[in-house]
mmCIF file of C-alpha atoms in Angstrom:
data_model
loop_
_atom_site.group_PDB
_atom_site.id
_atom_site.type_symbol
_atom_site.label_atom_id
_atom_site.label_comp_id
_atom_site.label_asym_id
_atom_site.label_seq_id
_atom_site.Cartn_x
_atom_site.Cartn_y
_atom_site.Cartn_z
ATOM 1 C CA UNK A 139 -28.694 -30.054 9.954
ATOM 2 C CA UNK A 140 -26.757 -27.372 8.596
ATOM 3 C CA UNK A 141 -23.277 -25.949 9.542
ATOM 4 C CA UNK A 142 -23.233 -22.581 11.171
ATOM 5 C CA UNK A 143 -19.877 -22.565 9.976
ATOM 6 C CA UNK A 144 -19.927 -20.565 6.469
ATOM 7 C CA UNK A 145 -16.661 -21.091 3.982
ATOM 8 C CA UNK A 146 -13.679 -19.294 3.828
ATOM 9 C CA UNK A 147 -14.771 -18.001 0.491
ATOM 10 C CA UNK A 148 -18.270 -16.993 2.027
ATOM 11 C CA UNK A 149 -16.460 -14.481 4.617
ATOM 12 C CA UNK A 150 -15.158 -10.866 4.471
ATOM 13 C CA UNK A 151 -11.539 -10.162 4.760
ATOM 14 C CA UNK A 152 -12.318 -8.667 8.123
ATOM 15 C CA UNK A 153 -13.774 -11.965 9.562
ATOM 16 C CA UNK A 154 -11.098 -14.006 7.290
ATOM 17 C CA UNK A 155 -8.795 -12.473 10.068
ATOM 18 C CA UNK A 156 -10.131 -13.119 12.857
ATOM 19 C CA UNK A 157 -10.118 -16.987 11.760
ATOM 20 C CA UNK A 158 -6.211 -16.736 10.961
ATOM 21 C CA UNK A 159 -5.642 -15.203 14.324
ATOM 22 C CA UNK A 160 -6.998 -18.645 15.533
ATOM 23 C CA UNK A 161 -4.732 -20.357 13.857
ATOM 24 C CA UNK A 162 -7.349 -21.318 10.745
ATOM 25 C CA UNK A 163 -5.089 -22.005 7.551
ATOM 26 C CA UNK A 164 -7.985 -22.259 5.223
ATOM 27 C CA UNK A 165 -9.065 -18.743 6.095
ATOM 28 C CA UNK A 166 -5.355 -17.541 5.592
ATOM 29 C CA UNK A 167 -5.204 -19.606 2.269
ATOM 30 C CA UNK A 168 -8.071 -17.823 1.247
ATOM 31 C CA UNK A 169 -6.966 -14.464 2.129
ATOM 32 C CA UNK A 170 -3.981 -14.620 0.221
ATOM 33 C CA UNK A 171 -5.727 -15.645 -2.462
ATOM 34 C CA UNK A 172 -8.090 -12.500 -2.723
ATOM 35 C CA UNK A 173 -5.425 -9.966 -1.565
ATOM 36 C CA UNK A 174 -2.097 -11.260 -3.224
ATOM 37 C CA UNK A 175 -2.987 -9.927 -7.048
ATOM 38 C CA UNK A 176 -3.812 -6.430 -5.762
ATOM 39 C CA UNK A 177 -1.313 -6.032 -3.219
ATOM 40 C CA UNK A 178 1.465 -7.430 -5.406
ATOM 41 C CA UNK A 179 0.570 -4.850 -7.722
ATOM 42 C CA UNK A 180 0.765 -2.095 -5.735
ATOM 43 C CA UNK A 181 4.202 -2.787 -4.432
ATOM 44 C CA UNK A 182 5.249 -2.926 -7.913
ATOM 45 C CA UNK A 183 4.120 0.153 -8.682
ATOM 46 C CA UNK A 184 6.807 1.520 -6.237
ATOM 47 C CA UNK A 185 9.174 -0.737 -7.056
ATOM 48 C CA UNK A 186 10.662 -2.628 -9.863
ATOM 49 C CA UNK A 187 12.527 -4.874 -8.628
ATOM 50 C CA UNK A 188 10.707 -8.027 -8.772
ATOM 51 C CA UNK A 189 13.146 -9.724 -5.988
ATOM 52 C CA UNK A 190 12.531 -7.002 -3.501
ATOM 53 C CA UNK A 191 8.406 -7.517 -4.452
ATOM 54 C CA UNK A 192 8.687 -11.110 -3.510
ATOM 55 C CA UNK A 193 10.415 -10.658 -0.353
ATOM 56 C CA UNK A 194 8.227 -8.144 1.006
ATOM 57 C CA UNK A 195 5.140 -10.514 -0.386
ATOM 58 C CA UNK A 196 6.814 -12.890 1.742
ATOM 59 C CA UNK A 197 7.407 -10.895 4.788
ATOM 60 C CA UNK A 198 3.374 -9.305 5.033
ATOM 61 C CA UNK A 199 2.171 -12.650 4.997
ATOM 62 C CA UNK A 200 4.120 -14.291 7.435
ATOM 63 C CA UNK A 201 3.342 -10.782 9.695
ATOM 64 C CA UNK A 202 -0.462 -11.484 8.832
ATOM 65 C CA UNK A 203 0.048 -15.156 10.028
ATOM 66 C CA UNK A 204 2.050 -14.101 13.062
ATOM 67 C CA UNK A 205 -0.062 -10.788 14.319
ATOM 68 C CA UNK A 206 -3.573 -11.540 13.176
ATOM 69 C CA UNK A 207 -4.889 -11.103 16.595
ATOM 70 C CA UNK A 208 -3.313 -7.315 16.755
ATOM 71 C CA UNK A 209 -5.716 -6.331 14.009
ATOM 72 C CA UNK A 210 -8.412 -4.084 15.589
ATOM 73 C CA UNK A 211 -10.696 -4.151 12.698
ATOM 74 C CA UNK A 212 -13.822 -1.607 12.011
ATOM 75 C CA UNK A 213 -14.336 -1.121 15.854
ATOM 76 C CA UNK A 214 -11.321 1.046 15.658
ATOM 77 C CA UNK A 215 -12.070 2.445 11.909
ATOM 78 C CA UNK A 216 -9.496 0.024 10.107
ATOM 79 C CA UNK A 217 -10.254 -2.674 7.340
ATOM 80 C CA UNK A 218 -8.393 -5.899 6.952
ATOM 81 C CA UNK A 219 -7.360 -4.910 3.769
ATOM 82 C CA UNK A 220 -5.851 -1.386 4.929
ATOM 83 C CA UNK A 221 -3.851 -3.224 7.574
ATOM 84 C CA UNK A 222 -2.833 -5.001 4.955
ATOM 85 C CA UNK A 223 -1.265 -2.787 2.707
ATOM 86 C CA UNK A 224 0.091 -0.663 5.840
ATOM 87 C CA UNK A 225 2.491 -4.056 6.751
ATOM 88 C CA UNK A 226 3.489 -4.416 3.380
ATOM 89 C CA UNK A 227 4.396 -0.637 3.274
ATOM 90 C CA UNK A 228 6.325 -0.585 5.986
ATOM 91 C CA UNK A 229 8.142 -3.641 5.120
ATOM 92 C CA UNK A 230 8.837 -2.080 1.502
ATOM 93 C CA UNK A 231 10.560 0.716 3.622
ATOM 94 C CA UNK A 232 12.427 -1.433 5.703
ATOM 95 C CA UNK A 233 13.789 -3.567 2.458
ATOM 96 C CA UNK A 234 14.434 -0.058 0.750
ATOM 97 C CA UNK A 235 15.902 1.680 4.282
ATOM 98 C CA UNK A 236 18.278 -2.165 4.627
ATOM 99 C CA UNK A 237 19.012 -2.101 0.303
ATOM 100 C CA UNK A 238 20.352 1.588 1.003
ATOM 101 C CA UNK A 239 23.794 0.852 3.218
ATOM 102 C CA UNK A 240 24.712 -1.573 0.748
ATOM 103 C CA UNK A 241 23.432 -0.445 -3.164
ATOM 104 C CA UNK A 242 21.089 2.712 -4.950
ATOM 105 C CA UNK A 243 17.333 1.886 -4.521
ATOM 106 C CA UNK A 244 15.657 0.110 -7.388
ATOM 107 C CA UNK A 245 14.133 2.730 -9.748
ATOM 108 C CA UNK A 246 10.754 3.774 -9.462
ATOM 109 C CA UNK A 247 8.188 1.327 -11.232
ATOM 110 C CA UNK A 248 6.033 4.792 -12.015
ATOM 111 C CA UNK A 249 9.558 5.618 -14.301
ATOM 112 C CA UNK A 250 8.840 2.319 -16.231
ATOM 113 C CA UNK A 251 5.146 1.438 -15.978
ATOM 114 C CA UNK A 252 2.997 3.566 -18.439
ATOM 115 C CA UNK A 253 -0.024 2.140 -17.158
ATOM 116 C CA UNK A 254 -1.933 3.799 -14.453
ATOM 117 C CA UNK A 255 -1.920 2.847 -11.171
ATOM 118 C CA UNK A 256 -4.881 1.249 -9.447
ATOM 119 C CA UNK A 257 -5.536 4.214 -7.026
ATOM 120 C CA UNK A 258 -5.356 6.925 -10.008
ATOM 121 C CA UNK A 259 -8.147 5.212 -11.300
ATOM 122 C CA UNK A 260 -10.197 4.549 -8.613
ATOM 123 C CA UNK A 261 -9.434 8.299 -7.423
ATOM 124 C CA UNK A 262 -10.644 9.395 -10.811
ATOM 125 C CA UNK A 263 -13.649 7.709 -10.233
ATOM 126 C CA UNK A 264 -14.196 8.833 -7.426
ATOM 127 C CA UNK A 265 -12.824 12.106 -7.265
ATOM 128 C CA UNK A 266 -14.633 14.738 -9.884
ATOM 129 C CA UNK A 267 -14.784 18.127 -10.914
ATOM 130 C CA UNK A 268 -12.157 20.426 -9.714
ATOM 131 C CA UNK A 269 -10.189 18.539 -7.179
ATOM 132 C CA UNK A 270 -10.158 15.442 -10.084
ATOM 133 C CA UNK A 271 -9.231 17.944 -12.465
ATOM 134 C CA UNK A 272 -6.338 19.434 -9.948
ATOM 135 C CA UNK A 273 -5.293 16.272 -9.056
ATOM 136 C CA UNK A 274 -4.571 14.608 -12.555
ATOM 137 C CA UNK A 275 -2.861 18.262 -13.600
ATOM 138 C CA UNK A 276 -0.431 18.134 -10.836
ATOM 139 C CA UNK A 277 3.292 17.626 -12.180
ATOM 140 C CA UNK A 278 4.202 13.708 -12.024
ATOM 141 C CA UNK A 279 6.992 14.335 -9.411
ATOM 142 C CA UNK A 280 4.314 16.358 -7.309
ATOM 143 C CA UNK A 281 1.613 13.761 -7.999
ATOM 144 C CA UNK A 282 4.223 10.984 -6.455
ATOM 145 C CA UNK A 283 4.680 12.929 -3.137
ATOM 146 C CA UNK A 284 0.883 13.644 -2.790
ATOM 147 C CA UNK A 285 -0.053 10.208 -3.121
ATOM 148 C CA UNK A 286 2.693 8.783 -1.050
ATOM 149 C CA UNK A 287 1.925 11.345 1.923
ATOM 150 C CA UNK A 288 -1.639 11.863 1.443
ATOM 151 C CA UNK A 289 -3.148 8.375 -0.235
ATOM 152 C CA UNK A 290 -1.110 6.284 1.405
ATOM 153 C CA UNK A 291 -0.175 7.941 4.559
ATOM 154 C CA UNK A 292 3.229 7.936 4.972
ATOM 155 C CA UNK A 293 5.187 10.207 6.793
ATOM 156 C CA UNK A 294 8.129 12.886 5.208
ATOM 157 C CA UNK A 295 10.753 10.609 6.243
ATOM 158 C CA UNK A 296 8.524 7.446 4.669
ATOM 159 C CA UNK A 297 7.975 8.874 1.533
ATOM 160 C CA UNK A 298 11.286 9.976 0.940
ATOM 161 C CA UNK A 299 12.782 6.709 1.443
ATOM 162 C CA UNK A 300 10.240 5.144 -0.796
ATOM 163 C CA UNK A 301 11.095 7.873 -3.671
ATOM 164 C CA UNK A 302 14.191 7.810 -3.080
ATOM 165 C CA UNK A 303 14.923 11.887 -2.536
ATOM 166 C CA UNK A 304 16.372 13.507 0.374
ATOM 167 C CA UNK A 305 13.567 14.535 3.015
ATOM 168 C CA UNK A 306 14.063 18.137 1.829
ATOM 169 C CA UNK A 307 12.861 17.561 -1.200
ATOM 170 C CA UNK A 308 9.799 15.573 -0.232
ATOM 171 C CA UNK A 309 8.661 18.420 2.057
ATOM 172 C CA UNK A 310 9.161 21.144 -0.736
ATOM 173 C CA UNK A 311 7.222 19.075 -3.413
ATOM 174 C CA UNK A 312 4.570 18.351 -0.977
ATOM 175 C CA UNK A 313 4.294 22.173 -0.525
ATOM 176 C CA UNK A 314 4.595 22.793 -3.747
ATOM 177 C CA UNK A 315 1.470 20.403 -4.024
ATOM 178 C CA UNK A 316 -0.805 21.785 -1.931
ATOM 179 C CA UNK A 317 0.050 25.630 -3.326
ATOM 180 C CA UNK A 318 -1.157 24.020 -6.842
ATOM 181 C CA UNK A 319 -3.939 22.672 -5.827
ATOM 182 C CA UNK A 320 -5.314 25.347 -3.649
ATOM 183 C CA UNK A 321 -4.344 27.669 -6.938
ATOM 184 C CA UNK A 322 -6.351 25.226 -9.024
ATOM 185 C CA UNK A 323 -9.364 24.938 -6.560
ATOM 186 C CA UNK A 324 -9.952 29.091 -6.194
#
C-alpha cells in the first residue's frame, strides 16, 4: 500500500511550513535547502559584510523554526517564501539598527557588486515597455530607494537604515522617484 505521506522534496514551500510548525525537521532541512542560495543572496546584495549575512542567515532560520505556526499562508495572500524574506529583512535592520551605536554600517553590496540583482532581472522580465524602460533609467541612488520602499516594502524609516541615509533623504529620493517616473510614463 502506498504512503499518503509525499517527501519533503515533493511539497511546496507553503506546505514545507506547515510540517516545520509541527515540529518536522526533514521538512525544515529541506526548506533551507531550497531557500538558503536565494535568500543568502539577496541579503548580500544589501550588505557586504559576510559576518553580518551569516548572522542574520542564522537568526531567520531559527525564527522559521520557532514561529512556523504564525505563518498565515495564501489564505491571507502571503507565500512561504515572502514571509521568508520579510524575517530576514527585518532582522538585517535590526543587525544594521544594533551595528549603528557601536561602528558605520557595512557599505552597500550594490557599491561593490557589478552584477545585477535577482529582482532587476526578474523585474525586467517582467516589467516592459515604458515603466521597464523608466525603471532601468532611474538614477542608481533613486533606483535603491524605489526598490527598497516599493519592491521590498519597507517603510521610510526601514529603508533608510538599510541605505544607510538620514530619513530625509530617503523621502526626497523617493519623491524624486516617482516625479521621474511619472515624467517618463506621460
Amino acid at each position: 500500500m502506498r504512503s499518503l505521506r509525499r517527501a519533503p522534496h515533493e511539497l511546496d514551500e507553503e506546505r514545507l511550513l506547515r510540517l516545520v510548525a509541527k515540529g518536522d525537521r526533514g521538512a525544515f532541512d529541506e526548506l533551507y535547502r531550497r531557500t538558503a542560495p536565494w535568500l543568502a543572496v539577496r541579503l548580500r546584495r544589501r550588505c557586504v559584510d559576510e559576518q553580518i549575512v551569516a548572522e542574520v542567515m542564522q537568526e531567520t532560520y531559527l525564527s522559521v523554526w520557532r514561529a512556523a505556526g504564525a505563518f498565515g499562508g495564501s489564505s491571507i495572500g502571503g507565500t512561504a517564501v515572502g514571509w521568508l524574506w520579510t524575517i530576514a529583512a527585518r532582522r538585517l535592520i535590526d543587525a544594521f539598527r544594533s551595528r549603528a551605536h557601536h561602528a558605520e554600517p557595512p557599505p552597500l553590496a550594490a557599491e561593490q557588486a557589478p552584477a545585477p540583482a535577482a529582482e532587476e532581472v526578474a523585474l525586467a522580465g517582467t516589467v516592459g515597455g515604458e515603466v521597464g524602460d523608466a525603471l532601468r533609467h532611474l538614477a542608481p541612488e533613486l533606483r535603491q530607494v524605489l526598490e527598497a520602499m516599493v519592491l521590498d516594502g519597507f517603510s521610510v524609516r526601514e529603508t533608510a537604515v538599510l541605505l544607510g541615509l538620514p530619513e530625509g533623504t530617503v523621502k526626497t529620493r523617493a519623491r524624486r522617484a516617482r516625479t521621474v517616473m511619472r515624467k517618463a510614463l506621460t
